[in-house]
PDB file of C-alpha atoms in Angstrom:
ATOM      1  CA  UNK A  66      10.653  44.862   9.431  1.00  0.00           C
ATOM      2  CA  UNK A  67      12.885  42.604  11.505  1.00  0.00           C
ATOM      3  CA  UNK A  68      10.290  39.817  11.370  1.00  0.00           C
ATOM      4  CA  UNK A  69      11.184  39.321   7.714  1.00  0.00           C
ATOM      5  CA  UNK A  70      14.786  38.626   8.628  1.00  0.00           C
ATOM      6  CA  UNK A  71      13.660  36.432  11.528  1.00  0.00           C
ATOM      7  CA  UNK A  72      11.386  34.455   9.238  1.00  0.00           C
ATOM      8  CA  UNK A  73      14.198  33.995   6.770  1.00  0.00           C
ATOM      9  CA  UNK A  74      16.533  32.803   9.547  1.00  0.00           C
ATOM     10  CA  UNK A  75      13.884  30.406  10.856  1.00  0.00           C
ATOM     11  CA  UNK A  76      13.445  28.910   7.426  1.00  0.00           C
ATOM     12  CA  UNK A  77      17.184  28.534   6.957  1.00  0.00           C
ATOM     13  CA  UNK A  78      17.760  26.993  10.367  1.00  0.00           C
ATOM     14  CA  UNK A  79      15.019  24.419   9.765  1.00  0.00           C
ATOM     15  CA  UNK A  80      16.119  23.821   6.144  1.00  0.00           C
ATOM     16  CA  UNK A  81      12.691  24.818   4.863  1.00  0.00           C
ATOM     17  CA  UNK A  82      12.526  25.253   1.108  1.00  0.00           C
ATOM     18  CA  UNK A  83       8.846  26.096   0.953  1.00  0.00           C
ATOM     19  CA  UNK A  84       6.311  27.505   3.405  1.00  0.00           C
ATOM     20  CA  UNK A  85       2.697  28.213   2.503  1.00  0.00           C
ATOM     21  CA  UNK A  86       0.170  29.692   4.881  1.00  0.00           C
ATOM     22  CA  UNK A  87      -3.414  30.444   4.030  1.00  0.00           C
ATOM     23  CA  UNK A  88      -6.419  28.876   2.452  1.00  0.00           C
ATOM     24  CA  UNK A  89      -6.039  25.427   0.909  1.00  0.00           C
ATOM     25  CA  UNK A  90      -7.865  24.360  -2.219  1.00  0.00           C
ATOM     26  CA  UNK A  91      -7.263  21.831  -4.986  1.00  0.00           C
ATOM     27  CA  UNK A  92      -5.813  24.668  -7.125  1.00  0.00           C
ATOM     28  CA  UNK A  93      -3.346  25.607  -4.377  1.00  0.00           C
ATOM     29  CA  UNK A  94      -2.492  21.928  -3.940  1.00  0.00           C
ATOM     30  CA  UNK A  95      -1.618  21.642  -7.627  1.00  0.00           C
ATOM     31  CA  UNK A  96       0.534  24.790  -7.497  1.00  0.00           C
ATOM     32  CA  UNK A  97       2.443  23.645  -4.422  1.00  0.00           C
ATOM     33  CA  UNK A  98       3.004  20.215  -5.993  1.00  0.00           C
ATOM     34  CA  UNK A  99       4.259  21.805  -9.208  1.00  0.00           C
ATOM     35  CA  UNK A 100       6.703  24.021  -7.311  1.00  0.00           C
ATOM     36  CA  UNK A 101       8.038  21.125  -5.266  1.00  0.00           C
ATOM     37  CA  UNK A 102       8.389  18.975  -8.383  1.00  0.00           C
ATOM     38  CA  UNK A 103      10.336  21.693 -10.165  1.00  0.00           C
ATOM     39  CA  UNK A 104      12.619  22.068  -7.158  1.00  0.00           C
ATOM     40  CA  UNK A 105      13.311  18.331  -7.058  1.00  0.00           C
ATOM     41  CA  UNK A 106      13.812  18.164 -10.838  1.00  0.00           C
ATOM     42  CA  UNK A 107      16.288  21.032 -10.856  1.00  0.00           C
ATOM     43  CA  UNK A 108      18.304  19.445  -8.061  1.00  0.00           C
ATOM     44  CA  UNK A 109      18.358  16.147  -9.970  1.00  0.00           C
ATOM     45  CA  UNK A 110      16.532  14.192  -7.293  1.00  0.00           C
ATOM     46  CA  UNK A 111      16.144  10.448  -7.846  1.00  0.00           C
ATOM     47  CA  UNK A 112      12.811   9.526  -9.353  1.00  0.00           C
ATOM     48  CA  UNK A 113      11.937   7.062  -6.586  1.00  0.00           C
ATOM     49  CA  UNK A 114      12.465   9.770  -3.943  1.00  0.00           C
ATOM     50  CA  UNK A 115      10.509  12.292  -6.025  1.00  0.00           C
ATOM     51  CA  UNK A 116       7.582   9.913  -6.284  1.00  0.00           C
ATOM     52  CA  UNK A 117       7.514   9.259  -2.543  1.00  0.00           C
ATOM     53  CA  UNK A 118       7.730  12.961  -1.681  1.00  0.00           C
ATOM     54  CA  UNK A 119       4.983  13.744  -4.207  1.00  0.00           C
ATOM     55  CA  UNK A 120       2.831  10.989  -2.738  1.00  0.00           C
ATOM     56  CA  UNK A 121       3.161  12.165   0.859  1.00  0.00           C
ATOM     57  CA  UNK A 122       2.591  15.797  -0.182  1.00  0.00           C
ATOM     58  CA  UNK A 123      -0.653  14.966  -1.986  1.00  0.00           C
ATOM     59  CA  UNK A 124      -2.142  13.099   0.973  1.00  0.00           C
ATOM     60  CA  UNK A 125      -1.030  15.822   3.355  1.00  0.00           C
ATOM     61  CA  UNK A 126      -2.400  18.688   1.246  1.00  0.00           C
ATOM     62  CA  UNK A 127      -5.674  16.971   0.399  1.00  0.00           C
ATOM     63  CA  UNK A 128      -6.192  16.185   4.087  1.00  0.00           C
ATOM     64  CA  UNK A 129      -5.952  19.889   4.854  1.00  0.00           C
ATOM     65  CA  UNK A 130      -8.356  20.774   2.031  1.00  0.00           C
ATOM     66  CA  UNK A 131     -10.908  18.314   3.400  1.00  0.00           C
ATOM     67  CA  UNK A 132     -10.634  19.436   7.014  1.00  0.00           C
ATOM     68  CA  UNK A 133     -10.658  23.116   6.085  1.00  0.00           C
ATOM     69  CA  UNK A 134     -14.085  22.699   4.542  1.00  0.00           C
ATOM     70  CA  UNK A 135     -15.323  21.036   7.731  1.00  0.00           C
ATOM     71  CA  UNK A 136     -14.489  24.103   9.825  1.00  0.00           C
ATOM     72  CA  UNK A 137     -15.530  26.655   7.242  1.00  0.00           C
ATOM     73  CA  UNK A 138     -19.108  27.258   8.350  1.00  0.00           C
ATOM     74  CA  UNK A 139     -18.091  28.116  11.899  1.00  0.00           C
ATOM     75  CA  UNK A 140     -18.150  31.658  13.226  1.00  0.00           C
ATOM     76  CA  UNK A 141     -14.433  31.963  13.584  1.00  0.00           C
ATOM     77  CA  UNK A 142     -12.929  32.523  10.138  1.00  0.00           C
ATOM     78  CA  UNK A 143      -9.435  31.732  11.375  1.00  0.00           C
ATOM     79  CA  UNK A 144      -9.138  28.243   9.931  1.00  0.00           C
ATOM     80  CA  UNK A 145      -6.124  28.774   7.708  1.00  0.00           C
ATOM     81  CA  UNK A 146      -3.471  26.104   7.669  1.00  0.00           C
ATOM     82  CA  UNK A 147       0.241  25.837   7.054  1.00  0.00           C
ATOM     83  CA  UNK A 148       2.267  23.532   4.843  1.00  0.00           C
ATOM     84  CA  UNK A 149       6.047  23.247   4.705  1.00  0.00           C
ATOM     85  CA  UNK A 150       8.705  21.279   2.924  1.00  0.00           C
ATOM     86  CA  UNK A 151      12.123  20.831   4.466  1.00  0.00           C
ATOM     87  CA  UNK A 152      15.139  19.509   2.644  1.00  0.00           C
ATOM     88  CA  UNK A 153      18.147  18.206   4.532  1.00  0.00           C
ATOM     89  CA  UNK A 154      21.170  16.420   3.091  1.00  0.00           C
ATOM     90  CA  UNK A 155      19.730  12.987   3.776  1.00  0.00           C
ATOM     91  CA  UNK A 156      15.965  13.469   3.908  1.00  0.00           C
ATOM     92  CA  UNK A 157      12.922  15.534   3.001  1.00  0.00           C
ATOM     93  CA  UNK A 158      10.414  16.650   5.613  1.00  0.00           C
ATOM     94  CA  UNK A 159       6.751  17.235   4.823  1.00  0.00           C
ATOM     95  CA  UNK A 160       4.951  19.247   7.494  1.00  0.00           C
ATOM     96  CA  UNK A 161       1.376  20.351   7.871  1.00  0.00           C
ATOM     97  CA  UNK A 162      -0.477  22.254  10.558  1.00  0.00           C
ATOM     98  CA  UNK A 163      -4.202  22.848  10.554  1.00  0.00           C
ATOM     99  CA  UNK A 164      -6.978  23.596  13.020  1.00  0.00           C
ATOM    100  CA  UNK A 165      -9.328  20.753  13.877  1.00  0.00           C
ATOM    101  CA  UNK A 166     -12.239  20.360  16.261  1.00  0.00           C
ATOM    102  CA  UNK A 167     -11.267  19.215  19.728  1.00  0.00           C
ATOM    103  CA  UNK A 168     -13.513  16.183  19.583  1.00  0.00           C
ATOM    104  CA  UNK A 169     -11.471  14.899  16.629  1.00  0.00           C
ATOM    105  CA  UNK A 170      -8.233  14.923  18.647  1.00  0.00           C
ATOM    106  CA  UNK A 171      -8.659  11.558  20.414  1.00  0.00           C
ATOM    107  CA  UNK A 172      -9.799   9.920  17.159  1.00  0.00           C
ATOM    108  CA  UNK A 173      -6.735  11.162  15.282  1.00  0.00           C
ATOM    109  CA  UNK A 174      -4.471  10.261  18.187  1.00  0.00           C
ATOM    110  CA  UNK A 175      -5.776   6.686  18.162  1.00  0.00           C
ATOM    111  CA  UNK A 176      -5.483   6.315  14.371  1.00  0.00           C
ATOM    112  CA  UNK A 177      -1.948   7.661  14.287  1.00  0.00           C
ATOM    113  CA  UNK A 178      -0.812   5.632  17.312  1.00  0.00           C
ATOM    114  CA  UNK A 179      -2.146   2.510  15.650  1.00  0.00           C
ATOM    115  CA  UNK A 180      -0.389   3.322  12.363  1.00  0.00           C
ATOM    116  CA  UNK A 181       2.876   4.023  14.192  1.00  0.00           C
ATOM    117  CA  UNK A 182       2.648   0.698  16.037  1.00  0.00           C
ATOM    118  CA  UNK A 183       2.655  -1.266  12.775  1.00  0.00           C
ATOM    119  CA  UNK A 184       5.539  -2.496  10.667  1.00  0.00           C
ATOM    120  CA  UNK A 185       5.625  -2.615   6.848  1.00  0.00           C
ATOM    121  CA  UNK A 186       3.479  -5.740   6.573  1.00  0.00           C
ATOM    122  CA  UNK A 187       1.076  -4.529   9.239  1.00  0.00           C
ATOM    123  CA  UNK A 188       0.548  -1.270   7.329  1.00  0.00           C
ATOM    124  CA  UNK A 189      -0.092  -3.195   4.113  1.00  0.00           C
ATOM    125  CA  UNK A 190      -2.773  -5.285   5.820  1.00  0.00           C
ATOM    126  CA  UNK A 191      -4.368  -2.207   7.406  1.00  0.00           C
ATOM    127  CA  UNK A 192      -4.416  -0.465   4.025  1.00  0.00           C
ATOM    128  CA  UNK A 193      -6.117  -3.418   2.377  1.00  0.00           C
ATOM    129  CA  UNK A 194      -8.711  -3.799   5.117  1.00  0.00           C
ATOM    130  CA  UNK A 195      -9.608  -0.089   5.019  1.00  0.00           C
ATOM    131  CA  UNK A 196      -9.875   0.072   1.241  1.00  0.00           C
ATOM    132  CA  UNK A 197     -12.066  -3.035   1.178  1.00  0.00           C
ATOM    133  CA  UNK A 198     -14.421  -2.026   3.947  1.00  0.00           C
ATOM    134  CA  UNK A 199     -15.044   1.710   3.679  1.00  0.00           C
ATOM    135  CA  UNK A 200     -17.007   3.995   1.468  1.00  0.00           C
ATOM    136  CA  UNK A 201     -15.069   6.929   0.085  1.00  0.00           C
ATOM    137  CA  UNK A 202     -17.912   9.250   1.062  1.00  0.00           C
ATOM    138  CA  UNK A 203     -16.728   8.954   4.650  1.00  0.00           C
ATOM    139  CA  UNK A 204     -14.729  12.132   4.926  1.00  0.00           C
ATOM    140  CA  UNK A 205     -11.019  11.686   5.311  1.00  0.00           C
ATOM    141  CA  UNK A 206     -11.070   8.267   3.703  1.00  0.00           C
ATOM    142  CA  UNK A 207     -11.053   6.724   7.200  1.00  0.00           C
ATOM    143  CA  UNK A 208      -7.349   7.403   7.616  1.00  0.00           C
ATOM    144  CA  UNK A 209      -6.252   5.754   4.383  1.00  0.00           C
ATOM    145  CA  UNK A 210      -4.169   8.850   3.686  1.00  0.00           C
ATOM    146  CA  UNK A 211      -2.205   8.536   6.930  1.00  0.00           C
ATOM    147  CA  UNK A 212      -1.560   4.835   6.297  1.00  0.00           C
ATOM    148  CA  UNK A 213      -0.280   5.656   2.825  1.00  0.00           C
ATOM    149  CA  UNK A 214       1.933   8.453   4.159  1.00  0.00           C
ATOM    150  CA  UNK A 215       3.471   6.044   6.679  1.00  0.00           C
ATOM    151  CA  UNK A 216       3.994   3.395   3.993  1.00  0.00           C
ATOM    152  CA  UNK A 217       5.500   5.693   1.386  1.00  0.00           C
ATOM    153  CA  UNK A 218       7.716   7.638   3.801  1.00  0.00           C
ATOM    154  CA  UNK A 219       8.945   4.457   5.455  1.00  0.00           C
ATOM    155  CA  UNK A 220       9.078   6.345   8.752  1.00  0.00           C
ATOM    156  CA  UNK A 221       6.855   6.892  11.777  1.00  0.00           C
ATOM    157  CA  UNK A 222       4.502   9.867  11.511  1.00  0.00           C
ATOM    158  CA  UNK A 223       5.361  12.534  14.062  1.00  0.00           C
ATOM    159  CA  UNK A 224       2.426  14.541  15.362  1.00  0.00           C
ATOM    160  CA  UNK A 225       1.340  16.946  18.080  1.00  0.00           C
ATOM    161  CA  UNK A 226      -1.825  18.768  19.066  1.00  0.00           C
ATOM    162  CA  UNK A 227      -1.842  22.312  20.401  1.00  0.00           C
ATOM    163  CA  UNK A 228      -5.077  23.442  22.017  1.00  0.00           C
ATOM    164  CA  UNK A 229      -6.255  26.771  20.560  1.00  0.00           C
ATOM    165  CA  UNK A 230      -9.446  27.209  22.601  1.00  0.00           C
ATOM    166  CA  UNK A 231     -12.322  25.132  23.983  1.00  0.00           C
ATOM    167  CA  UNK A 232     -13.426  24.198  20.471  1.00  0.00           C
ATOM    168  CA  UNK A 233     -10.327  23.889  18.347  1.00  0.00           C
ATOM    169  CA  UNK A 234      -6.828  22.475  18.384  1.00  0.00           C
ATOM    170  CA  UNK A 235      -3.947  22.888  15.990  1.00  0.00           C
ATOM    171  CA  UNK A 236      -2.894  19.547  14.514  1.00  0.00           C
ATOM    172  CA  UNK A 237       0.740  19.308  13.458  1.00  0.00           C
ATOM    173  CA  UNK A 238       1.996  16.425  11.381  1.00  0.00           C
ATOM    174  CA  UNK A 239       5.499  15.704  10.155  1.00  0.00           C
ATOM    175  CA  UNK A 240       6.779  12.920   7.928  1.00  0.00           C
ATOM    176  CA  UNK A 241      10.269  12.394   6.648  1.00  0.00           C
ATOM    177  CA  UNK A 242      11.427  10.674   3.487  1.00  0.00           C
ATOM    178  CA  UNK A 243      14.958   9.393   3.165  1.00  0.00           C
ATOM    179  CA  UNK A 244      16.964  10.596   0.145  1.00  0.00           C
ATOM    180  CA  UNK A 245      18.706   7.501  -1.061  1.00  0.00           C
TER     181      UNK A 245
ATOM    182  CA  UNK B 262     -21.965   1.935 -27.600  1.00  0.00           C
ATOM    183  CA  UNK B 263     -20.661   5.447 -26.871  1.00  0.00           C
ATOM    184  CA  UNK B 264     -16.950   6.011 -26.453  1.00  0.00           C
ATOM    185  CA  UNK B 265     -15.810   7.519 -23.170  1.00  0.00           C
ATOM    186  CA  UNK B 266     -12.804   9.675 -23.923  1.00  0.00           C
ATOM    187  CA  UNK B 267     -11.343  12.006 -21.293  1.00  0.00           C
ATOM    188  CA  UNK B 268      -8.159  13.974 -21.848  1.00  0.00           C
ATOM    189  CA  UNK B 269      -5.672  13.697 -19.017  1.00  0.00           C
ATOM    190  CA  UNK B 270      -4.903  16.750 -16.882  1.00  0.00           C
ATOM    191  CA  UNK B 271      -2.345  17.425 -14.162  1.00  0.00           C
ATOM    192  CA  UNK B 272      -4.678  15.871 -11.586  1.00  0.00           C
ATOM    193  CA  UNK B 273      -6.912  13.525 -13.578  1.00  0.00           C
ATOM    194  CA  UNK B 274      -6.016  10.527 -15.737  1.00  0.00           C
ATOM    195  CA  UNK B 275      -6.542  10.046 -19.453  1.00  0.00           C
ATOM    196  CA  UNK B 276      -9.386   7.616 -20.014  1.00  0.00           C
ATOM    197  CA  UNK B 277     -10.409   5.820 -23.190  1.00  0.00           C
ATOM    198  CA  UNK B 278     -13.207   3.276 -23.123  1.00  0.00           C
ATOM    199  CA  UNK B 279     -13.967   2.265 -26.680  1.00  0.00           C
ATOM    200  CA  UNK B 280     -15.798  -0.992 -27.238  1.00  0.00           C
ATOM    201  CA  UNK B 281     -15.709  -1.062 -31.039  1.00  0.00           C
ATOM    202  CA  UNK B 282     -11.926  -0.661 -31.133  1.00  0.00           C
ATOM    203  CA  UNK B 283     -11.494  -2.739 -27.966  1.00  0.00           C
ATOM    204  CA  UNK B 284      -9.491  -0.064 -26.177  1.00  0.00           C
ATOM    205  CA  UNK B 285      -9.972   0.148 -22.435  1.00  0.00           C
ATOM    206  CA  UNK B 286      -7.368   2.296 -20.754  1.00  0.00           C
ATOM    207  CA  UNK B 287      -6.817   4.519 -17.724  1.00  0.00           C
ATOM    208  CA  UNK B 288      -3.439   6.244 -17.672  1.00  0.00           C
ATOM    209  CA  UNK B 289      -1.541   9.113 -16.095  1.00  0.00           C
ATOM    210  CA  UNK B 290      -2.105  10.823 -12.776  1.00  0.00           C
ATOM    211  CA  UNK B 291      -5.149  10.481 -10.601  1.00  0.00           C
ATOM    212  CA  UNK B 292      -5.608  12.917  -7.734  1.00  0.00           C
ATOM    213  CA  UNK B 293      -8.917  14.628  -8.476  1.00  0.00           C
ATOM    214  CA  UNK B 294     -10.558  16.840  -5.892  1.00  0.00           C
ATOM    215  CA  UNK B 295     -13.588  14.552  -5.825  1.00  0.00           C
ATOM    216  CA  UNK B 296     -12.609  11.069  -6.924  1.00  0.00           C
ATOM    217  CA  UNK B 297     -16.111   9.596  -6.578  1.00  0.00           C
ATOM    218  CA  UNK B 298     -17.533  12.229  -8.924  1.00  0.00           C
ATOM    219  CA  UNK B 299     -14.667  11.839 -11.370  1.00  0.00           C
ATOM    220  CA  UNK B 300     -14.939   8.047 -11.668  1.00  0.00           C
ATOM    221  CA  UNK B 301     -18.750   7.882 -11.812  1.00  0.00           C
ATOM    222  CA  UNK B 302     -18.883   8.087 -15.655  1.00  0.00           C
ATOM    223  CA  UNK B 303     -16.355   5.245 -15.807  1.00  0.00           C
ATOM    224  CA  UNK B 304     -18.457   3.074 -13.502  1.00  0.00           C
ATOM    225  CA  UNK B 305     -21.593   3.944 -15.482  1.00  0.00           C
ATOM    226  CA  UNK B 306     -19.859   3.078 -18.749  1.00  0.00           C
ATOM    227  CA  UNK B 307     -18.672  -0.312 -17.427  1.00  0.00           C
ATOM    228  CA  UNK B 308     -22.142  -1.109 -16.125  1.00  0.00           C
ATOM    229  CA  UNK B 309     -23.618  -0.540 -19.562  1.00  0.00           C
ATOM    230  CA  UNK B 310     -20.726  -2.363 -21.245  1.00  0.00           C
ATOM    231  CA  UNK B 311     -21.235  -5.416 -19.041  1.00  0.00           C
ATOM    232  CA  UNK B 312     -24.523  -6.109 -20.818  1.00  0.00           C
ATOM    233  CA  UNK B 313     -22.693  -6.881 -24.075  1.00  0.00           C
ATOM    234  CA  UNK B 314     -18.930  -7.087 -23.587  1.00  0.00           C
ATOM    235  CA  UNK B 315     -16.403  -8.298 -26.155  1.00  0.00           C
ATOM    236  CA  UNK B 316     -15.108 -11.862 -25.747  1.00  0.00           C
ATOM    237  CA  UNK B 317     -11.828 -10.854 -24.117  1.00  0.00           C
ATOM    238  CA  UNK B 318     -11.635  -7.482 -22.389  1.00  0.00           C
ATOM    239  CA  UNK B 319      -8.062  -6.343 -21.827  1.00  0.00           C
ATOM    240  CA  UNK B 320      -8.325  -3.429 -19.448  1.00  0.00           C
ATOM    241  CA  UNK B 321      -5.166  -1.348 -19.177  1.00  0.00           C
ATOM    242  CA  UNK B 322      -4.078   0.592 -16.111  1.00  0.00           C
ATOM    243  CA  UNK B 323      -0.984   2.644 -16.843  1.00  0.00           C
ATOM    244  CA  UNK B 324      -0.887   4.986 -13.906  1.00  0.00           C
ATOM    245  CA  UNK B 325       2.014   7.161 -12.997  1.00  0.00           C
ATOM    246  CA  UNK B 326       0.468   8.169  -9.692  1.00  0.00           C
ATOM    247  CA  UNK B 327      -2.829   7.863  -7.837  1.00  0.00           C
ATOM    248  CA  UNK B 328      -3.878   9.189  -4.435  1.00  0.00           C
ATOM    249  CA  UNK B 329      -5.636   7.170  -1.734  1.00  0.00           C
ATOM    250  CA  UNK B 330      -9.055   8.602  -2.584  1.00  0.00           C
ATOM    251  CA  UNK B 331      -8.574   7.339  -6.156  1.00  0.00           C
ATOM    252  CA  UNK B 332      -7.431   3.923  -4.928  1.00  0.00           C
ATOM    253  CA  UNK B 333     -10.876   3.256  -3.477  1.00  0.00           C
ATOM    254  CA  UNK B 334     -12.466   4.145  -6.814  1.00  0.00           C
ATOM    255  CA  UNK B 335      -9.953   2.062  -8.766  1.00  0.00           C
ATOM    256  CA  UNK B 336     -11.038  -0.861  -6.601  1.00  0.00           C
ATOM    257  CA  UNK B 337     -14.661  -0.035  -7.473  1.00  0.00           C
ATOM    258  CA  UNK B 338     -13.743  -0.087 -11.185  1.00  0.00           C
ATOM    259  CA  UNK B 339     -12.002  -3.444 -10.738  1.00  0.00           C
ATOM    260  CA  UNK B 340     -14.976  -4.825  -8.822  1.00  0.00           C
ATOM    261  CA  UNK B 341     -17.280  -3.773 -11.653  1.00  0.00           C
ATOM    262  CA  UNK B 342     -14.984  -5.523 -14.160  1.00  0.00           C
ATOM    263  CA  UNK B 343     -14.954  -8.650 -12.003  1.00  0.00           C
ATOM    264  CA  UNK B 344     -18.458  -9.514 -13.215  1.00  0.00           C
ATOM    265  CA  UNK B 345     -17.445  -9.414 -16.877  1.00  0.00           C
ATOM    266  CA  UNK B 346     -16.274 -12.805 -18.156  1.00  0.00           C
ATOM    267  CA  UNK B 347     -12.997 -12.850 -20.053  1.00  0.00           C
ATOM    268  CA  UNK B 348     -11.572  -9.731 -18.442  1.00  0.00           C
ATOM    269  CA  UNK B 349      -7.832  -9.394 -17.900  1.00  0.00           C
ATOM    270  CA  UNK B 350      -6.152  -6.443 -16.193  1.00  0.00           C
ATOM    271  CA  UNK B 351      -2.924  -5.243 -17.765  1.00  0.00           C
ATOM    272  CA  UNK B 352      -1.176  -3.381 -14.949  1.00  0.00           C
ATOM    273  CA  UNK B 353       1.673  -1.229 -16.218  1.00  0.00           C
ATOM    274  CA  UNK B 354       4.279   0.310 -13.952  1.00  0.00           C
ATOM    275  CA  UNK B 355       7.476   2.204 -14.606  1.00  0.00           C
ATOM    276  CA  UNK B 356      10.351  -0.237 -14.319  1.00  0.00           C
ATOM    277  CA  UNK B 357      11.823   1.445 -11.236  1.00  0.00           C
ATOM    278  CA  UNK B 358       8.469   2.119  -9.563  1.00  0.00           C
ATOM    279  CA  UNK B 359       8.177  -0.592  -6.925  1.00  0.00           C
ATOM    280  CA  UNK B 360       5.304   1.168  -5.191  1.00  0.00           C
ATOM    281  CA  UNK B 361       3.145   1.071  -8.330  1.00  0.00           C
ATOM    282  CA  UNK B 362       4.028  -2.587  -8.825  1.00  0.00           C
ATOM    283  CA  UNK B 363       3.069  -3.361  -5.234  1.00  0.00           C
ATOM    284  CA  UNK B 364      -0.161  -1.372  -5.597  1.00  0.00           C
ATOM    285  CA  UNK B 365      -1.107  -3.567  -8.546  1.00  0.00           C
ATOM    286  CA  UNK B 366      -0.317  -6.708  -6.598  1.00  0.00           C
ATOM    287  CA  UNK B 367      -2.517  -5.519  -3.752  1.00  0.00           C
ATOM    288  CA  UNK B 368      -5.422  -4.836  -6.083  1.00  0.00           C
ATOM    289  CA  UNK B 369      -4.955  -8.261  -7.649  1.00  0.00           C
ATOM    290  CA  UNK B 370      -5.346  -9.793  -4.172  1.00  0.00           C
ATOM    291  CA  UNK B 371      -8.610  -7.917  -3.615  1.00  0.00           C
ATOM    292  CA  UNK B 372     -10.483  -8.961  -6.770  1.00  0.00           C
ATOM    293  CA  UNK B 373     -10.952 -12.193  -8.692  1.00  0.00           C
ATOM    294  CA  UNK B 374      -9.558 -11.082 -12.053  1.00  0.00           C
ATOM    295  CA  UNK B 375      -6.329 -12.225 -13.709  1.00  0.00           C
ATOM    296  CA  UNK B 376      -3.639  -9.519 -13.677  1.00  0.00           C
ATOM    297  CA  UNK B 377      -0.715  -9.279 -16.071  1.00  0.00           C
ATOM    298  CA  UNK B 378       2.123  -7.053 -14.932  1.00  0.00           C
ATOM    299  CA  UNK B 379       4.058  -5.080 -17.489  1.00  0.00           C
ATOM    300  CA  UNK B 380       6.768  -2.453 -17.266  1.00  0.00           C
ATOM    301  CA  UNK B 381       7.193   0.623 -19.445  1.00  0.00           C
TER     302      UNK B 381
END
């Protein structure tokens, strides 16, 4: 049973206030959002910070929901993802990890590198050009979610890919939101 | 013309489109699972309305939050309204919500409709 203690210690040492592992759906998204909102309300968080955290969480969670359905029809059922919220004295951390197809890795890498290379005004222009020129039917909203996460968090998006096998990689994404 | 009246939920906005009472309003939270499907009735309603609109359509957006998938559809709604003469967008935002204010400004730069900004 030591793993329970270890897990608890891991959560404490990383200041994680919520960890969810498993299948992601819109219903789960709503539940996670409600829990996080209650936590922020009870700790008297500023409304501007609450809104930004909520915003980044939604894009993060809905990204996972979308990508989970892409992998669903494959033979390997192991496509569950992880979502975490960390709360430090001066910032919140929103973390996601989910399996993706290997051929998506370079595309994501390029999108995220581009987003991270832009300043506030650059992100605003990118947002406007994407929203004007894409159809929503394109899955993933052509990276609109990532652009919004970068804008609302006000920080660079941290990310890493971990190769699972010849077909899949685990995509880890971390954004932080300053508590003012 | 039929009234479109949708109660708001935790992930979808409240919508009232009522020509005879001249109420056109989308308010609350918008993060539906499928935003295109959710907004289709709104787009259909506006298309029909555009055949015989009132002289001055004041269309209210009073959103507390919307996700990026909804933002594309909100732009589609605005684009549909663009073709209706005499339309004004009343964009409400909470007085300390700079992001919602900025979102309205961005939309106003993407369509040719007058926007009035109001706080609540």
